[in-house]
Tab-separated table of C-alpha atoms in Angstrom:
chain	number	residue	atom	x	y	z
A	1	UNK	CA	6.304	-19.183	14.507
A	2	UNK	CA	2.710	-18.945	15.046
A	3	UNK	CA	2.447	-15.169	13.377
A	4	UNK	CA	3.822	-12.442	11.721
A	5	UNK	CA	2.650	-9.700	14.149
A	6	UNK	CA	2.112	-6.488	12.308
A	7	UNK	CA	1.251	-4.995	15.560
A	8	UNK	CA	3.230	-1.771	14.842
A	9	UNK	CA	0.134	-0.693	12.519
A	10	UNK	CA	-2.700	-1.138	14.951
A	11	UNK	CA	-3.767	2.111	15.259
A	12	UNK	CA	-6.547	2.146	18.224
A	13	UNK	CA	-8.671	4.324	17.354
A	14	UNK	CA	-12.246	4.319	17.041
A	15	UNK	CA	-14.851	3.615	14.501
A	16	UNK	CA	-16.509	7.305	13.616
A	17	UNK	CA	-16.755	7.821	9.745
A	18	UNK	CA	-17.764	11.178	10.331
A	19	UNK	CA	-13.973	12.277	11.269
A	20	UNK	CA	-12.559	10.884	8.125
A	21	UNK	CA	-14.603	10.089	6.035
A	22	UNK	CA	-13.623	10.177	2.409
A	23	UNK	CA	-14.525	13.325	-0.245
A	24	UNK	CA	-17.865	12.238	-1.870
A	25	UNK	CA	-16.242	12.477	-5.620
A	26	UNK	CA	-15.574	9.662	-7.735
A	27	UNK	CA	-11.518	9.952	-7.771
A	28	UNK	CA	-9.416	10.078	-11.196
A	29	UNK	CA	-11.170	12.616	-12.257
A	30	UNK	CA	-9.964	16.022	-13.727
A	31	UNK	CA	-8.709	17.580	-10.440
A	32	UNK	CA	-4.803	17.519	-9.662
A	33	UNK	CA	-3.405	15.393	-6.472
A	34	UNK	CA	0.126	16.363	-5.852
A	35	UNK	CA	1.821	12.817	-5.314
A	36	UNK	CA	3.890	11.519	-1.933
A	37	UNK	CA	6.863	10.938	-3.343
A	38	UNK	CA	8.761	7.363	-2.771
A	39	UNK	CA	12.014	7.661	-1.073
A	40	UNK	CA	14.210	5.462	-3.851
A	41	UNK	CA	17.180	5.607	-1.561
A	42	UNK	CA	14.770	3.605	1.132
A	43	UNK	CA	13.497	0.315	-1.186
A	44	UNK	CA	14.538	-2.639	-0.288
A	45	UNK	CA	15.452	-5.126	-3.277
A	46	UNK	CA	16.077	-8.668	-3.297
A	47	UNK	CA	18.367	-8.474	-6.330
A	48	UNK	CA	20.955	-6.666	-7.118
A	49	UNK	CA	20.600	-4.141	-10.277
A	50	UNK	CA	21.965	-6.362	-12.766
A	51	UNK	CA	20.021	-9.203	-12.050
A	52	UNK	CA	16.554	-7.407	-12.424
A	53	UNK	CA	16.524	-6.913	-15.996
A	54	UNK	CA	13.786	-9.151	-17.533
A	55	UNK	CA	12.436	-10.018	-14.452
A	56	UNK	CA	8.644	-9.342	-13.165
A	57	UNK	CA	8.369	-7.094	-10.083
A	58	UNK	CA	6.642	-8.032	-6.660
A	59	UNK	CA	5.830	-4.906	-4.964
A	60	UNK	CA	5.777	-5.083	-1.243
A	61	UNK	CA	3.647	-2.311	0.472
A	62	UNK	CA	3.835	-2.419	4.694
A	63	UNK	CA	1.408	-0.930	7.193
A	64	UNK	CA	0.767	1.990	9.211
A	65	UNK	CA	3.388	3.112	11.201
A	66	UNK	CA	5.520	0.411	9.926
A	67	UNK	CA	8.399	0.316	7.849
A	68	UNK	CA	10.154	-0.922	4.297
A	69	UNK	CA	12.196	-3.681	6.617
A	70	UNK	CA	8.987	-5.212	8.031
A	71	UNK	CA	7.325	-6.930	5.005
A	72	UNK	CA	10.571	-7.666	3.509
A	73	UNK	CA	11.376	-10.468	6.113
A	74	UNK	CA	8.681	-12.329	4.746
A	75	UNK	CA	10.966	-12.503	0.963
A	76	UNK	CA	12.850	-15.913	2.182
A	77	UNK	CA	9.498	-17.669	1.825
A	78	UNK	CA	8.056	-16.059	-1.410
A	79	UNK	CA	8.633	-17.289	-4.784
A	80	UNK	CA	12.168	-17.121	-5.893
A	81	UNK	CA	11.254	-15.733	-10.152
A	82	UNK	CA	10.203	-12.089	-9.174
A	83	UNK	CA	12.186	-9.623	-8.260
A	84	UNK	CA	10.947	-7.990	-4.572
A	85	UNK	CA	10.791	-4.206	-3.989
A	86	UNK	CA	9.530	-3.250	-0.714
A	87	UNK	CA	9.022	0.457	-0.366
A	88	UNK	CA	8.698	2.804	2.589
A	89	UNK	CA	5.585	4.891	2.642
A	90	UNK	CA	6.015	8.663	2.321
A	91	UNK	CA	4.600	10.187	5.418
A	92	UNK	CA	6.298	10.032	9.141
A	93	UNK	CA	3.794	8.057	11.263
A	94	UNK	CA	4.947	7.379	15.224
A	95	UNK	CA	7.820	5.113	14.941
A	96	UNK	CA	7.175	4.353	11.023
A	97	UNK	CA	5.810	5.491	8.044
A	98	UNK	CA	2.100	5.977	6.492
A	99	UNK	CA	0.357	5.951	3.374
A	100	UNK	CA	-1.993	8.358	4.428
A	101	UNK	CA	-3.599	9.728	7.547
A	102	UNK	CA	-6.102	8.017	9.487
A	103	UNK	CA	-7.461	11.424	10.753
A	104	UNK	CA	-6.964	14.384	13.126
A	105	UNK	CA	-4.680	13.951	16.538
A	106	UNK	CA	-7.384	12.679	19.002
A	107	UNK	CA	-9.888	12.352	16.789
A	108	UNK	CA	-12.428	9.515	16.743
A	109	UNK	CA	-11.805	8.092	12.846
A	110	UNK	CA	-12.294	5.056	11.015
A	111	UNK	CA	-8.818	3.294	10.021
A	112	UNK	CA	-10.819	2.316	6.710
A	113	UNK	CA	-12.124	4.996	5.464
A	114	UNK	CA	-9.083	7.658	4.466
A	115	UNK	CA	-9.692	10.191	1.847
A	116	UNK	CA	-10.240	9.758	-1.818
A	117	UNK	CA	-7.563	12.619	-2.626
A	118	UNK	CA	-5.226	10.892	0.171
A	119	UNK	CA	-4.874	7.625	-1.322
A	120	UNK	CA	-4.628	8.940	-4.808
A	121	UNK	CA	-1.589	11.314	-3.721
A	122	UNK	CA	-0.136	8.068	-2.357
A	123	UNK	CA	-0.645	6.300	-5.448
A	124	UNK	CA	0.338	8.473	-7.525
A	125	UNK	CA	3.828	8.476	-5.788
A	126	UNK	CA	4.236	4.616	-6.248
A	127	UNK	CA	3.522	5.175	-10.030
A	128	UNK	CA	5.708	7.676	-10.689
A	129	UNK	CA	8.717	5.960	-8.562
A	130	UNK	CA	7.721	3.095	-11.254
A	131	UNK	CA	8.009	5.594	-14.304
A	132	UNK	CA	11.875	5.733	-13.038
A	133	UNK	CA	13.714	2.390	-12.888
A	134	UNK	CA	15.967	2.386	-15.586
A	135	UNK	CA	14.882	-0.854	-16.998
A	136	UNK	CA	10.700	-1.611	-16.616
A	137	UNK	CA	10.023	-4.828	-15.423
A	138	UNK	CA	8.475	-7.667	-17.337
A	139	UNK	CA	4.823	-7.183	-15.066
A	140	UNK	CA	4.367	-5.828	-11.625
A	141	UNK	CA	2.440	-7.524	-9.056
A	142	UNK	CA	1.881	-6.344	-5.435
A	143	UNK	CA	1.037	-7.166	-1.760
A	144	UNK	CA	0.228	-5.145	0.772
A	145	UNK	CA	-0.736	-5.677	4.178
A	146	UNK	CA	-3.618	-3.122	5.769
A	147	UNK	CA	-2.746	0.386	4.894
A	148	UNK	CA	-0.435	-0.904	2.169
A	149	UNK	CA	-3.674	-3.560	1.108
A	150	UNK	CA	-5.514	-0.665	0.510
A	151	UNK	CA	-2.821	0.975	-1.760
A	152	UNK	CA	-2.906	-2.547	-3.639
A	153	UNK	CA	-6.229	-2.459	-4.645
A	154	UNK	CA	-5.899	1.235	-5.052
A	155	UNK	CA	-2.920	0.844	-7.619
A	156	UNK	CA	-5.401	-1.337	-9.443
A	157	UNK	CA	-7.746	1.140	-9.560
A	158	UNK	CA	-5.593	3.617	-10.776
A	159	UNK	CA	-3.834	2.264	-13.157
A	160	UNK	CA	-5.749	-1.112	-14.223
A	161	UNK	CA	-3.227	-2.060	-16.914
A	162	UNK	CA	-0.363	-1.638	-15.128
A	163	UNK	CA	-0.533	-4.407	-13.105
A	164	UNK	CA	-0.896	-8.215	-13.026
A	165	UNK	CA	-2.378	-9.466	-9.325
A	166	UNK	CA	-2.411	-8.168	-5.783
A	167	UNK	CA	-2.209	-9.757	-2.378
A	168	UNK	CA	-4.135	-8.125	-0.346
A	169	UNK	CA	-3.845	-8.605	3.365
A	170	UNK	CA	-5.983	-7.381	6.289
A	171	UNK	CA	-6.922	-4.438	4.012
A	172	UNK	CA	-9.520	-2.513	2.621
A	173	UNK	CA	-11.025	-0.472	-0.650
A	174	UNK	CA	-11.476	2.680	-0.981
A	175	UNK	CA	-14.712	3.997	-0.365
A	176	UNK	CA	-15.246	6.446	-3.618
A	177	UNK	CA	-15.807	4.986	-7.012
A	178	UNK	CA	-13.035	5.256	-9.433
A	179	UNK	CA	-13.078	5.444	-13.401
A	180	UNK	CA	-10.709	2.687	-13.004
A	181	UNK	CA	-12.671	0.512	-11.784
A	182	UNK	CA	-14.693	-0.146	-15.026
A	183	UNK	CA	-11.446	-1.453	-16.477
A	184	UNK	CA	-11.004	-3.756	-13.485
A	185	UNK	CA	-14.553	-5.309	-13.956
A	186	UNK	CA	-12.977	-6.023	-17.420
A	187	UNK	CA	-9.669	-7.772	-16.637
A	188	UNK	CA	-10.522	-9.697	-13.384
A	189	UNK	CA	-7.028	-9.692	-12.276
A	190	UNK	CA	-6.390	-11.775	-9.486
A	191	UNK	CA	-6.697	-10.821	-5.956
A	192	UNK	CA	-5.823	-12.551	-2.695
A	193	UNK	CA	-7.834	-11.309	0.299
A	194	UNK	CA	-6.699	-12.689	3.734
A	195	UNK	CA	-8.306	-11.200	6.735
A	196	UNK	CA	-8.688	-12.718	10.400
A	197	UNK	CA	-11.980	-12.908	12.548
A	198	UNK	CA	-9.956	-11.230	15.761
A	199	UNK	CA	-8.623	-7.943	13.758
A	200	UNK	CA	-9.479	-4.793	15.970
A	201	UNK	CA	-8.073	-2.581	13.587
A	202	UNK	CA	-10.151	-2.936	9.882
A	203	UNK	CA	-13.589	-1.649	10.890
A	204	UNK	CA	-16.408	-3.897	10.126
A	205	UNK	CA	-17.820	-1.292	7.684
A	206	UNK	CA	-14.586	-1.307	5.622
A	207	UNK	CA	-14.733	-5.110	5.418
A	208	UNK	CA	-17.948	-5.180	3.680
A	209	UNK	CA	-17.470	-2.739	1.496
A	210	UNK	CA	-14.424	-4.359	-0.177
A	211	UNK	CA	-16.420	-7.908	0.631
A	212	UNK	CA	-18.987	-6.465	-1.986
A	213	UNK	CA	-16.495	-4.443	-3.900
A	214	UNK	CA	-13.779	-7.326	-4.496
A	215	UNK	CA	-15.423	-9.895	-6.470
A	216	UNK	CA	-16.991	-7.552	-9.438
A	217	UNK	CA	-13.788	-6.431	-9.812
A	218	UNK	CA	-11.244	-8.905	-9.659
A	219	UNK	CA	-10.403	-13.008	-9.609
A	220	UNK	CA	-10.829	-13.319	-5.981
A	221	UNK	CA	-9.075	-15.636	-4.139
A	222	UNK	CA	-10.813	-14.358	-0.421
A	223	UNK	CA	-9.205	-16.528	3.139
A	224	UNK	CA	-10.658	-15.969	6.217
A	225	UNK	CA	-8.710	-17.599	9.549
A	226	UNK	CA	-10.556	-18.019	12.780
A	227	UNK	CA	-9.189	-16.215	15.678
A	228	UNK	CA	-6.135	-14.223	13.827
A	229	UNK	CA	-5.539	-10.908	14.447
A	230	UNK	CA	-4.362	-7.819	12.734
A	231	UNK	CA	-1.246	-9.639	11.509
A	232	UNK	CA	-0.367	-12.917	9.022
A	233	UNK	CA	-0.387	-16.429	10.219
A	234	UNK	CA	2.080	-19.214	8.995
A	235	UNK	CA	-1.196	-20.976	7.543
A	236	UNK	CA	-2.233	-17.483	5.459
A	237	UNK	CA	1.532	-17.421	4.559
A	238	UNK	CA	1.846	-20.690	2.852
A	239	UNK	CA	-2.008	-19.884	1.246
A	240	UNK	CA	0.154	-16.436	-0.081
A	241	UNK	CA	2.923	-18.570	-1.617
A	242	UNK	CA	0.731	-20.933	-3.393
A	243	UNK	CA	-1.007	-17.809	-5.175
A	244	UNK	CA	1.962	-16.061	-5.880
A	245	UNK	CA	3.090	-19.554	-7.396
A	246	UNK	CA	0.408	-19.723	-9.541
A	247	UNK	CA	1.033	-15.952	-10.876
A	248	UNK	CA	4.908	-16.730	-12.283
A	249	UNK	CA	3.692	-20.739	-13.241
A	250	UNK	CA	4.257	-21.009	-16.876
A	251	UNK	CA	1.381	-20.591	-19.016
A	252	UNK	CA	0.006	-23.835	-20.960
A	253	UNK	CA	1.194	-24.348	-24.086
């Protein structure tokens, strides 16, 4: 198996910030984002209910127009010590689900650059589907590939303590600042960043901003493959595992 095609969340469209560009205001600020709520009936576990207590949490975030199911075929090859959840975005998109838009039907947009109140509604719903498992895990980690990358590093953002590490695949940040993000510069979680040379979908603009973003902010672990696409090779893949390995490794005594 050569990839994991992801091909579902390609979204061809064009590369005009002007069409989506997001609000100019930092986010978390005083203004109220309704959140997306997380279908609880649609998340995917890897254990059953009894045998999550105690355990850490890998969130699994998919693409655009993807689904929960997608991701979650990659849990075989992960570390066995965390527990997986992979969730389904809230928003009908084609023959998936969506974080957030990407713009206006038939509008030229940018795929990286989605709106500041957008990705915090989004976020928002994640946290507060976290704020209801019975039992809270021991830490929460997450990976997401491209829409669900940029929810990754936007979970960080908005709530830095909350969190452990993110794997963040053919993704983006956010383009707004964040008061979050002060708190990140603080805890340099760690952060896997895997992209590919070929990917038509992550505008060039997007990559450099989290290029310059990523390593103020975090412990970054960045990959870049030659020739891949919008999608995850089997040589990312085993890079993924090694990182998540190091994550759950004991600590020193």
């Amino acid at each position: 198996m050569d990839q994991y095609d992801q091909s579902s969340d390609s979204t061809g469209a064009g590369n005009d910030d002007t069409a989506n560009a997001e609000s100019p205001g930092a986010t978390g600020d005083a203004r109220t984002v309704r959140a997306e709520p997380i279908n609880p009936d649609a998340v995917l576990w890897s254990a059953s209910a009894a045998d999550r207590a105690g355990r850490p949490l890998l969130l699994i975030l998919h693409g655009y127009g993807s689904h929960e199911g997608d991701l979650f075929s990659l849990a075989p090859h992960l570390p066995l010590h965390p527990v997986i959840a992979a969730l389904r975005a809230p928003l009908a998109a084609g023959p998936g689900w969506a974080w957030f838009p990407i713009g206006a039907a038939g509008a030229k947009v940018n795929p990286g650059s989605p709106s500041a109140d957008a990705l915090e509604a989004a976020t928002a719903g994640v946290l507060e589907w976290l704020d209801t498992l019975p039992e809270q895990p021991s830490s929460v980690g997450l990976l997401g590939f491209s829409q669900g990358g940029a929810m990754a590093l936007q979970l960080l953002r908005q709530a830095p303590d909350r969190f452990d590490f993110a794997v963040q695949l053919s993704g983006f940040v956010g383009r707004s600042t964040h008061t979050g993000d002060e708190r990140l510069a603080e805890r340099r979680l760690p952060v896997f960043w895997g992209r590919g040379t070929a990917d038509p979908v992550i505008p060039q603009d997007a990559i450099d901003r989290t290029q310059a973003w990523l390593p103020g902010h975090s412990t970054l672990t960045e990959r870049i493959y030659e020739g891949l696409e919008h999608s995850i090779s089997e040589a990312e893949l085993g890079e993924i595992v090694t990182f998540l390995r190091a994550q759950y490794a004991a600590p020193a005594a």
